[in-house]
């Protein structure tokens, strides 16, 4: 059984898919596209596999882990089982003042701007004891509370390293992030720069709003 070399932990809306794809580009030369809405779509077992079945927590399934296990993975949740992994964990850090904007980005990009889709996604990810309290009327509050809770759970992972979300917005600081992870490939710098430029352009309104919020 072989665990991923790197596991990224990120809540929806904090650009986890983008960073995952940048890592895959550096490690495998896998190019990727950005939609006009600024979203990048990534393939990851743990991003889409919630360990809640029928509203109850189930054990993390390791059966798929083989010598072909991806070098880098992404998860939106933290699980106690991750403590046993021989993996370097990173999480995307964000200032709590950005939570309303992060929620907006996630709903617009991933949920087709549909609050009901967002609500259903959250209900599937959390146990019945928590999700029974979710509603359209309190979703803003729920998103904020659970975003803060999830970030605290991320920090329970031994040796985990934080990556500031806003460092993904400038090419030079993105390169620094990838170098610090030990996966920067200078041979692919032109591909990375081109892809980052398109991603930044398609997210420019969001980026400017985020910078404005942090400047207050």
Short mmCIF file of C-alpha atoms in Angstrom, two decimals, residues 15-101:
data_model
loop_
_atom_site.label_atom_id
_atom_site.label_comp_id
_atom_site.label_asym_id
_atom_site.label_seq_id
_atom_site.Cartn_x
_atom_site.Cartn_y
_atom_site.Cartn_z
CA UNK A 15 -8.59 27.22 -5.04
CA UNK A 16 -7.64 23.71 -3.98
CA UNK A 17 -8.31 22.36 -7.48
CA UNK A 18 -6.03 24.96 -9.01
CA UNK A 19 -3.15 24.16 -6.67
CA UNK A 20 -3.68 20.42 -7.15
CA UNK A 21 -3.47 20.87 -10.91
CA UNK A 22 -0.32 23.00 -10.58
CA UNK A 23 1.24 20.19 -8.54
CA UNK A 24 0.25 17.63 -11.18
CA UNK A 25 1.74 19.85 -13.88
CA UNK A 26 5.04 19.99 -11.99
CA UNK A 27 5.08 16.26 -11.20
CA UNK A 28 3.57 14.78 -14.35
CA UNK A 29 3.52 17.52 -16.98
CA UNK A 30 -0.29 17.38 -17.00
CA UNK A 31 -1.68 20.60 -18.46
CA UNK A 32 -5.13 21.86 -17.50
CA UNK A 33 -7.73 24.42 -18.49
CA UNK A 34 -9.58 27.20 -16.68
CA UNK A 35 -13.23 27.97 -17.39
CA UNK A 36 -14.49 31.46 -18.09
CA UNK A 37 -15.79 31.45 -14.51
CA UNK A 38 -12.23 30.90 -13.27
CA UNK A 39 -12.71 27.28 -12.23
CA UNK A 40 -10.26 24.46 -12.80
CA UNK A 41 -11.56 20.92 -12.58
CA UNK A 42 -9.35 18.28 -11.02
CA UNK A 43 -9.45 14.53 -10.57
CA UNK A 44 -8.92 13.35 -7.00
CA UNK A 45 -10.23 10.34 -5.11
CA UNK A 46 -10.46 12.14 -1.79
CA UNK A 47 -11.94 15.39 -3.09
CA UNK A 48 -15.14 13.67 -4.13
CA UNK A 49 -15.31 10.81 -1.66
CA UNK A 50 -17.08 11.88 1.51
CA UNK A 51 -16.93 9.34 4.28
CA UNK A 52 -20.52 9.89 5.32
CA UNK A 53 -22.97 7.19 4.18
CA UNK A 54 -26.65 7.44 5.07
CA UNK A 55 -25.84 10.32 7.34
CA UNK A 56 -23.34 8.28 9.38
CA UNK A 57 -19.54 8.30 9.48
CA UNK A 58 -17.77 5.33 7.90
CA UNK A 59 -14.09 4.41 7.90
CA UNK A 60 -11.76 5.77 5.25
CA UNK A 61 -11.28 3.15 2.54
CA UNK A 62 -7.62 2.48 1.71
CA UNK A 63 -8.32 -0.44 -0.64
CA UNK A 64 -7.63 1.57 -3.80
CA UNK A 65 -4.13 2.61 -2.67
CA UNK A 66 -1.50 0.92 -4.86
CA UNK A 67 1.89 1.68 -6.33
CA UNK A 68 -0.05 3.70 -8.93
CA UNK A 69 -1.61 5.94 -6.29
CA UNK A 70 -1.31 9.61 -7.43
CA UNK A 71 1.65 11.48 -5.97
CA UNK A 72 -0.62 14.33 -4.92
CA UNK A 73 -4.23 14.29 -3.75
CA UNK A 74 -6.85 16.76 -2.50
CA UNK A 75 -9.44 16.49 0.24
CA UNK A 76 -12.04 18.98 1.44
CA UNK A 77 -12.25 17.26 4.83
CA UNK A 78 -9.86 16.06 7.52
CA UNK A 79 -10.15 12.61 9.03
CA UNK A 80 -8.48 11.09 12.08
CA UNK A 81 -7.18 8.27 9.86
CA UNK A 82 -4.92 10.73 8.04
CA UNK A 83 -2.62 10.72 11.07
CA UNK A 84 -1.44 7.24 10.03
CA UNK A 85 -0.44 8.29 6.50
CA UNK A 86 3.17 8.52 5.42
CA UNK A 87 2.32 11.73 3.56
CA UNK A 88 3.20 15.43 3.78
CA UNK A 89 0.02 17.40 4.38
CA UNK A 90 -0.62 21.02 3.37
CA UNK A 91 -3.71 23.14 3.87
CA UNK A 92 -4.85 26.33 2.20
CA UNK A 93 -5.09 29.02 4.84
CA UNK A 94 -7.46 31.98 4.55
CA UNK A 95 -8.38 35.04 6.56
CA UNK A 96 -11.80 34.57 8.16
CA UNK A 97 -12.95 37.94 6.77
CA UNK A 98 -12.86 36.28 3.34
CA UNK A 99 -15.39 33.57 4.18
CA UNK A 100 -18.41 35.31 2.55
CA UNK A 101 -16.38 35.82 -0.63
#
